[in-house]
Coordinates of C-alpha atoms and ligand atoms in Angstrom, one line a residue:
X4 CA 30.4 -0.7 12.5
X5 CA 27.7 0.6 10.1
X6 CA 24.9 2.9 11.3
X7 CA 21.7 1.2 10.6
X8 CA 19.1 3.6 9.7
X9 CA 15.4 3.6 9.7
X10 CA 13.8 6.4 7.1
X11 CA 10.4 7.4 7.7
X12 CA 9.1 9.2 4.3
X13 CA 11.9 7.9 2.1
X14 CA 10.2 8.5 -0.9
X15 CA 9.8 12.3 -0.3
X16 CA 12.2 15.0 -1.0
X17 CA 14.5 14.8 2.1
X18 CA 14.0 11.0 1.9
X19 CA 15.4 10.6 -1.4
X20 CA 18.2 13.0 -0.6
X21 CA 19.1 10.8 2.5
X22 CA 19.3 7.8 0.3
X23 CA 21.7 9.7 -1.8
X24 CA 24.1 10.2 1.3
X25 CA 23.6 6.6 2.1
X26 CA 24.6 5.5 -1.7
X27 CA 27.7 7.7 -1.5
X28 CA 28.7 6.3 2.0
X29 CA 28.2 2.2 1.8
X30 CA 30.9 1.6 4.4
X31 CA 29.1 3.8 6.9
X32 CA 25.2 3.2 6.7
X33 CA 22.8 0.4 6.1
X34 CA 19.1 0.4 5.6
X35 CA 17.0 -1.4 8.0
X36 CA 13.5 0.1 7.2
X37 CA 12.0 2.4 4.7
X38 CA 8.6 4.0 4.7
X39 CA 6.0 5.9 2.5
X40 CA 2.5 7.1 2.6
X41 CA 1.3 6.0 -1.1
X42 CA 4.2 5.9 -3.5
X43 CA 4.6 2.2 -3.5
X44 CA 6.4 2.0 -6.8
X45 CA 9.5 4.2 -5.8
X46 CA 9.4 2.4 -2.1
X47 CA 9.8 -0.7 -3.6
X48 CA 12.6 0.3 -5.9
X49 CA 14.4 1.9 -2.9
X50 CA 13.9 -1.2 -0.9
X51 CA 15.3 -3.5 -3.4
X52 CA 18.3 -1.3 -4.3
X53 CA 19.2 -0.7 -0.5
X54 CA 18.5 -4.4 0.6
X55 CA 15.9 -3.2 3.3
X56 CA 14.7 -5.6 6.0
X57 CA 11.3 -4.1 6.2
X58 CA 9.2 -1.6 4.7
X59 CA 5.7 0.1 5.5
X60 CA 3.1 1.7 3.3
X61 CA 1.1 3.7 5.5
X62 CA -1.9 3.9 3.0
X63 CA -3.4 0.5 3.3
X64 CA -5.0 0.4 -0.1
X65 CA -1.5 0.3 -1.7
X66 CA -0.3 -2.6 0.5
X67 CA -1.3 -5.5 -2.0
X68 CA 0.6 -3.6 -5.0
X69 CA 3.7 -3.2 -2.9
X70 CA 3.6 -6.6 -1.6
X71 CA 3.3 -8.0 -5.0
X72 CA 6.3 -5.9 -6.3
X73 CA 8.5 -7.4 -3.3
X74 CA 7.2 -10.8 -3.6
X75 CA 10.3 -12.4 -4.8
X76 CA 12.7 -10.7 -2.1
X77 CA 13.1 -11.4 1.6
X78 CA 11.8 -7.9 2.6
X79 CA 8.8 -7.7 5.1
X80 CA 6.0 -5.6 3.9
X81 CA 3.9 -3.7 6.7
X82 CA 1.0 -1.3 6.3
X83 CA -0.8 1.4 8.8
X84 CA 0.5 4.5 10.9
X85 CA 0.9 2.0 13.8
X86 CA 3.6 0.1 11.9
X87 CA 5.8 3.4 11.9
X88 CA 5.6 3.2 15.5
X89 CA 6.8 -0.5 15.9
X90 CA 9.5 -0.4 13.2
X91 CA 11.6 2.5 14.6
X92 CA 11.8 0.5 18.0
X93 CA 13.5 -2.4 16.4
X94 CA 16.8 -3.9 17.7
X95 CA 18.1 -3.5 14.0
X96 CA 17.9 0.3 14.0
X97 CA 20.4 2.6 15.4
X98 CA 19.3 5.9 14.0
X99 CA 15.8 7.2 12.9
X100 CA 15.5 9.8 10.2
X101 CA 12.2 11.4 10.4
X102 CA 11.5 12.8 7.1
X103 CA 7.5 12.6 7.3
X104 CA 5.5 15.7 6.8
X105 CA 3.3 17.0 9.3
X106 CA 1.7 16.0 12.8
X107 CA 1.9 12.2 11.6
X108 CA 5.7 12.7 12.7
X109 CA 5.1 13.2 16.4
X110 CA 4.2 9.7 17.5
X111 CA 7.3 8.0 15.8
X112 CA 9.5 10.4 17.1
X113 CA 8.3 10.0 20.6
X114 CA 8.4 6.2 20.1
X115 CA 12.0 6.2 18.6
X116 CA 13.3 8.3 21.6
X117 CA 11.5 6.1 24.2
X118 CA 13.4 3.1 22.3
X119 CA 16.8 5.1 22.8
X120 CA 17.3 5.4 19.0
X121 CA 19.4 8.6 17.9
X122 CA 17.2 10.9 15.8
X123 CA 18.0 12.8 12.6
X124 CA 15.0 15.1 12.5
X125 CA 13.8 16.8 9.1
X126 CA 9.9 16.7 10.8
X127 CA 10.0 20.0 12.3
X128 CA 6.3 19.5 13.2
X129 CA 7.4 16.8 15.7
X130 CA 8.9 19.8 17.6
X131 CA 6.3 22.5 16.6
X132 CA 3.5 20.3 18.1
X133 CA 5.3 18.8 20.8
X134 CA 8.8 20.2 21.3
X135 CA 8.5 20.4 25.1
X136 CA 7.5 16.8 25.7
X137 CA 9.9 15.7 23.0
X138 CA 12.9 17.4 24.3
X139 CA 12.5 16.4 27.9
X140 CA 12.2 12.7 26.9
X141 CA 15.4 12.9 24.8
X142 CA 17.2 14.5 27.7
X143 CA 16.0 12.0 30.1
X144 CA 16.9 9.2 27.8
X145 CA 20.2 10.7 26.8
X146 CA 19.0 10.4 23.1
X147 CA 20.6 13.1 20.6
X148 CA 18.1 15.0 18.3
X149 CA 20.1 16.0 15.5
X150 CA 18.6 18.8 13.2
X151 CA 18.2 18.2 9.5
X152 CA 16.3 21.6 8.7
X153 CA 19.1 23.7 7.1
X154 CA 18.7 26.9 9.5
X155 CA 18.8 24.7 12.6
X156 CA 21.9 22.7 11.1
X157 CA 23.6 26.0 10.5
X158 CA 23.1 27.1 14.1
X159 CA 24.3 23.6 15.5
X160 CA 27.2 24.0 13.5
X161 CA 27.9 27.5 14.6
X162 CA 27.4 26.1 18.1
X163 CA 29.9 23.2 18.0
X164 CA 32.8 23.6 20.3
X165 CA 31.2 26.9 22.2
X166 CA 30.6 26.8 25.7
X167 CA 29.6 30.5 26.5
X168 CA 26.0 32.0 26.2
X169 CA 24.2 32.7 23.3
X170 CA 23.0 36.2 23.0
X171 CA 20.9 35.8 19.9
X172 CA 19.8 33.1 17.1
X173 CA 19.5 34.9 13.6
X174 CA 17.4 32.6 11.4
X175 CA 17.6 33.7 7.8
X176 CA 14.6 33.6 5.6
X177 CA 14.4 33.4 1.6
X178 CA 11.2 35.0 1.7
X179 CA 9.3 32.3 -0.1
X180 CA 8.0 32.1 -3.5
X181 CA 5.8 35.3 -3.1
X182 CA 8.5 37.6 -1.6
X183 CA 8.2 40.2 -4.2
X184 CA 4.6 40.3 -4.7
X185 CA 2.6 42.9 -3.5
X186 CA 0.3 42.2 -0.2
X187 CA -2.9 43.0 -2.3
X188 CA -2.3 40.4 -4.7
X189 CA -1.9 37.5 -2.3
X190 CA -5.6 36.7 -2.2
X191 CA -5.7 35.8 -6.0
X192 CA -2.3 33.4 -5.7
X193 CA -2.9 30.3 -7.5
X194 CA -1.0 27.0 -6.0
X195 CA 1.3 26.7 -9.1
X196 CA 2.7 30.1 -8.5
X197 CA 3.0 29.7 -4.7
X198 CA 4.9 26.3 -5.4
X199 CA 7.6 28.2 -7.3
X200 CA 10.2 28.7 -4.7
X201 CA 13.2 30.5 -5.6
X202 CA 15.7 28.7 -4.2
X203 CA 14.7 25.3 -2.7
X204 CA 13.0 22.4 -4.3
X205 CA 11.0 20.8 -1.5
X206 CA 7.7 18.9 -0.8
X207 CA 4.5 20.8 -1.6
X208 CA 3.7 21.4 2.0
X209 CA 6.8 22.9 3.1
X210 CA 6.9 25.0 -0.2
X211 CA 3.5 26.6 0.9
X212 CA 4.6 27.2 4.4
X213 CA 7.6 28.9 3.1
X214 CA 5.4 31.3 1.1
X215 CA 3.1 32.1 4.1
X216 CA 6.2 32.3 6.5
X217 CA 4.4 29.7 8.7
X218 CA 7.8 27.8 7.9
X219 CA 9.7 30.6 9.5
X220 CA 7.5 30.5 12.4
X221 CA 7.9 26.9 12.9
X222 CA 11.5 27.3 12.6
X223 CA 11.5 29.7 15.5
X224 CA 9.6 27.2 17.6
X225 CA 11.9 24.4 16.3
X226 CA 15.2 26.6 17.4
X227 CA 13.6 27.3 20.8
X228 CA 13.2 23.6 21.5
X229 CA 16.5 22.6 19.9
X230 CA 18.5 25.0 21.6
X231 CA 16.8 26.5 24.7
X232 CA 16.9 30.0 23.6
X233 CA 14.1 32.1 24.7
X234 CA 11.7 33.8 21.9
X235 CA 12.8 37.1 22.4
X236 CA 16.4 36.0 21.5
X237 CA 15.5 34.5 18.2
X238 CA 15.0 36.7 15.2
X239 CA 14.5 36.1 11.8
X240 CA 16.1 38.2 8.9
X241 CA 15.3 38.1 5.1
X242 CA 18.1 36.9 3.1
X243 CA 17.1 36.3 -0.8
X244 CA 20.2 34.7 -1.9
X245 CA 19.9 31.7 0.8
X246 CA 23.6 31.6 1.1
X247 CA 24.2 32.2 5.0
X248 CA 22.0 29.5 6.4
X249 CA 21.6 31.0 9.9
X250 CA 23.8 32.7 12.3
X251 CA 24.6 32.8 16.2
X252 CA 25.5 36.0 18.0
X253 CA 27.7 35.5 21.2
X254 CA 27.8 37.6 24.2
X255 CA 31.2 39.2 23.3
X256 CA 29.2 40.5 20.0
X257 CA 31.1 37.7 17.7
X258 CA 28.7 36.3 15.1
X259 CA 29.4 32.9 13.7
X260 CA 27.3 31.9 10.2
X261 CA 27.3 28.9 8.3
X262 CA 27.4 29.4 4.6
X263 CA 27.1 27.4 1.3
X264 CA 24.9 27.0 -1.8
X265 CA 21.3 25.9 -0.9
X266 CA 21.6 22.0 -1.0
X267 CA 20.0 19.8 1.7
X268 CA 22.3 17.0 1.2
X269 CA 24.8 19.1 3.5
X270 CA 22.7 19.3 6.5
X271 CA 21.4 15.8 6.1
X272 CA 24.9 14.3 6.1
X273 CA 26.0 16.4 8.8
X274 CA 23.3 15.2 11.0
X275 CA 24.1 11.5 10.0
X276 CA 27.9 11.9 10.5
X277 CA 28.2 14.4 13.2
X278 CA 31.0 15.1 14.9
X279 CA 32.5 14.2 11.4
X280 CA 31.7 15.6 7.9
X281 CA 31.0 13.9 4.6
X282 CA 33.4 14.2 1.8
X283 CA 31.4 15.1 -1.1
X284 CA 32.0 15.9 -4.8
X285 CA 31.1 19.5 -4.8
X286 CA 32.7 22.4 -6.4
X287 CA 34.2 24.9 -4.2
X288 CA 32.1 27.7 -3.4
X289 CA 32.6 30.7 -5.9
X290 CA 32.2 34.0 -3.8
X291 CA 32.3 35.8 -7.2
X292 CA 29.1 34.0 -8.6
X293 CA 27.5 35.4 -5.2
X294 CA 28.9 38.9 -4.7
X295 CA 26.2 40.2 -2.8
X296 CA 24.7 38.9 0.3
X297 CA 21.8 41.0 1.3
X298 CA 19.6 41.3 4.3
X299 CA 16.5 42.9 5.2
X300 CA 13.4 42.8 8.0
X301 CA 10.4 40.8 7.4
X302 CA 7.2 42.8 6.4
X303 CA 5.2 41.6 9.6
X304 CA 1.9 42.9 8.1
X305 CA 2.3 40.8 4.9
X306 CA 3.1 37.9 6.8
X307 CA 1.0 37.9 10.0
X308 CA 2.1 34.0 10.5
X309 CA 5.4 34.8 12.1
X310 CA 3.9 36.8 14.8
X311 CA 1.1 34.0 15.4
X312 CA 3.9 31.4 15.7
X313 CA 5.9 33.8 18.3
X314 CA 2.6 34.1 20.2
X315 CA 2.2 30.2 20.2
X316 CA 5.7 29.8 21.5
X317 CA 5.2 32.3 24.1
X318 CA 1.8 30.8 25.4
X319 CA 3.2 27.2 25.2
X320 CA 0.9 24.1 26.0
X321 CA -1.2 22.9 23.0
X322 CA -1.1 26.5 21.3
X323 CA 1.4 25.7 18.8
X324 CA -0.4 22.2 18.3
X325 CA -3.4 24.1 17.3
X326 CA -1.5 26.2 15.0
X327 CA -0.1 23.4 13.1
X328 CA -3.2 21.2 12.7
X329 CA -5.3 24.3 11.2
X330 CA -2.1 25.1 9.0
X331 CA -2.2 21.4 7.6
X332 CA -5.8 21.5 6.9
X333 CA -5.6 24.6 5.2
X334 CA -2.5 24.1 3.3
X335 CA -3.9 21.0 1.8
X336 CA -7.2 22.8 1.1
X337 CA -5.3 25.4 -0.7
X338 CA -3.3 23.2 -2.8
X339 CA -6.8 21.7 -3.8
X340 CA -8.1 24.9 -4.9
X341 CA -10.4 24.9 -2.1
X342 CA -9.4 28.0 -0.4
X343 CA -7.5 31.2 -1.1
X344 CA -3.8 31.7 -0.2
X345 CA -4.8 34.2 2.6
X346 CA -7.5 32.1 4.0
X347 CA -4.6 29.9 5.5
X348 CA -3.3 32.4 8.0
X349 CA -7.0 33.2 8.8
X350 CA -7.9 29.8 9.2
X351 CA -5.1 29.5 11.9
X352 CA -6.2 32.6 13.5
X353 CA -10.0 31.3 13.8
X354 CA -8.6 28.0 15.4
X355 CA -6.3 29.6 17.8
X356 CA -9.5 31.7 19.0
X357 CA -12.0 28.8 19.2
X358 CA -9.7 26.0 20.3
X359 CA -9.4 24.7 24.1
X360 CA -6.0 25.0 25.7
X361 CA -4.0 22.6 27.7
X362 CA -0.9 24.0 29.7
X363 CA 1.0 20.8 30.3
X364 CA -0.2 18.6 27.7
X365 CA 0.4 14.8 27.4
X366 CA 0.9 13.0 24.2
X367 CA -3.0 12.3 24.3
X368 CA -3.8 15.8 24.9
X369 CA -1.7 16.7 21.6
X370 CA -3.6 14.1 19.7
X371 CA -7.0 16.0 21.0
X372 CA -5.9 19.4 20.4
X373 CA -4.6 18.3 16.8
X374 CA -8.0 16.8 16.0
X375 CA -9.7 19.9 17.4
X376 CA -8.0 22.3 15.6
X377 CA -8.2 20.5 12.3
X378 CA -12.0 20.5 12.7
X379 CA -12.2 24.1 13.6
X380 CA -10.1 25.0 10.5
X381 CA -12.3 22.8 8.3
X382 CA -15.3 24.5 9.7
X383 CA -13.8 28.1 9.0
X384 CA -13.1 27.0 5.6
X385 CA -16.3 25.2 5.0
X386 CA -14.7 22.2 3.8
Ligands
NAD412 P1 7.6 15.2 1.0 O1 6.4 15.7 1.0 O2 8.4 15.5 -0.1 O3 7.8 13.9 1.6 C1 7.0 13.5 2.8 C2 7.3 11.9 3.1 O4 6.6 11.5 3.9 C3 6.9 11.2 1.8 O5 7.9 9.9 1.7 C4 5.4 10.5 2.1 O6 5.1 9.5 1.4 C5 5.6 10.5 3.6 N1 4.3 10.8 4.3 C6 3.6 12.1 3.9 N2 2.6 12.1 4.9 C7 2.7 11.0 5.6 C8 1.5 10.3 6.6 N3 0.6 11.1 7.0 N4 1.9 9.2 7.2 C9 3.1 8.6 6.7 N5 4.0 9.0 5.8 C10 3.8 10.2 5.2 O7 8.0 16.1 2.3 P2 9.6 17.0 2.4 O8 9.7 18.0 1.8 O9 10.5 15.8 2.3 O10 9.5 17.2 4.0 C11 9.8 16.5 5.0 C12 10.0 17.1 6.4 O11 11.1 17.8 6.4 C13 8.7 18.3 6.7 O12 8.6 18.3 8.1 C14 9.6 19.3 6.3 O13 9.2 20.6 6.9 C15 11.1 19.2 6.4 N6 11.8 20.0 5.7 C16 12.0 19.7 4.4 C17 12.9 20.3 3.7 C18 13.0 19.9 2.1 O14 14.1 20.7 1.6 N7 12.3 19.2 1.5 C19 13.9 21.2 4.2 C20 13.7 21.6 5.3 C21 13.0 20.8 6.2
MG413 MG1 14.3 25.5 6.9

């Protein structure tokens, strides 16, 4: 039986690479639904190529253009964010690949879990914002949440077949685009410069998050919720080559790592095919091309966002949701040339100081915390 996929955010970096895996494996997967925010041209081409049953364009101003492009095909066209929640619940869907960016991923993930769908999760913000609620729900409904994020896929692979306690998770970090830049130069960094990631080609938001290390902080939170490991036993190590994707240390002192050239097709295919692996036309890894694998500590002064994320994780409740909301607003402002690079972390700190706090939040509480923190960040940045 083919797995029937709903890919949320199919026009983005992860979405497009997910469709590469589907294209390579026509006997294993078929596409039920695809979604995008505004790129209706690519969404239309994808829907036609993969014979999707339906598509969603969340930006309602693009609905007519998309509807026109698909007029001669039997593909249903919907618009608006509410449609995302509806399509993931369809009986024609087995697996939801969440490749949305930001807070927008939370509600569709929750809806998909409630409908009993297997989740292949790239949208880390789902777990940063509402990891407690999401993982509790997934365990109640016996729904697997399979990580696509490369570090978490690495940890997941290291844990396969293990039954003994974990001493430590070691998340590796490329250091992002500004790794070798002195801290004094960070305030003047341009968006163009911060978008030049040394190892990975990804969407703009995560590339900026990688440069501030907000992304690594989010990955610590994500790892906690996925694997149930306490913050004190999750460490972060700079590894500029991005070959070791992350590691697990066990109680006997053994350390398992997952290695490979940086390529998101690998974790995506693992999430889709687990417990099996894809057969992909890739060259064998050449150790002679990568004779050095180096590791160093994170400069916590240069990158305060990492410790802020640890604090949010320890506080629990809506703290990480507040961090995420302020970050989303500040990253968008930075990309727009409306604030400095270093204002991103300052806006997060401001929002965390001023925001309310709910210890055991419902989905509605997360929505309120998100709205509040976005407003606080906008206030701080004078947007
Ligand atoms: P992207 O910006 O390239 O793509 C995002 C997709 O979501 C697009 O299809 C876009 O149309 C859609 N989208 C964006 N905002 C939306 C909204 N408000 N409502 C509905 N649709 C919306 O992003 P990406 O780099 O593919 O990242 C997707 C997720 O995967 C993020 O959470 C990111 O942190 C995570 N991730 C990405 C990579 C990577 O290599 N790109 C690696 C690890 C984790
Ligand atoms: Mg990652």
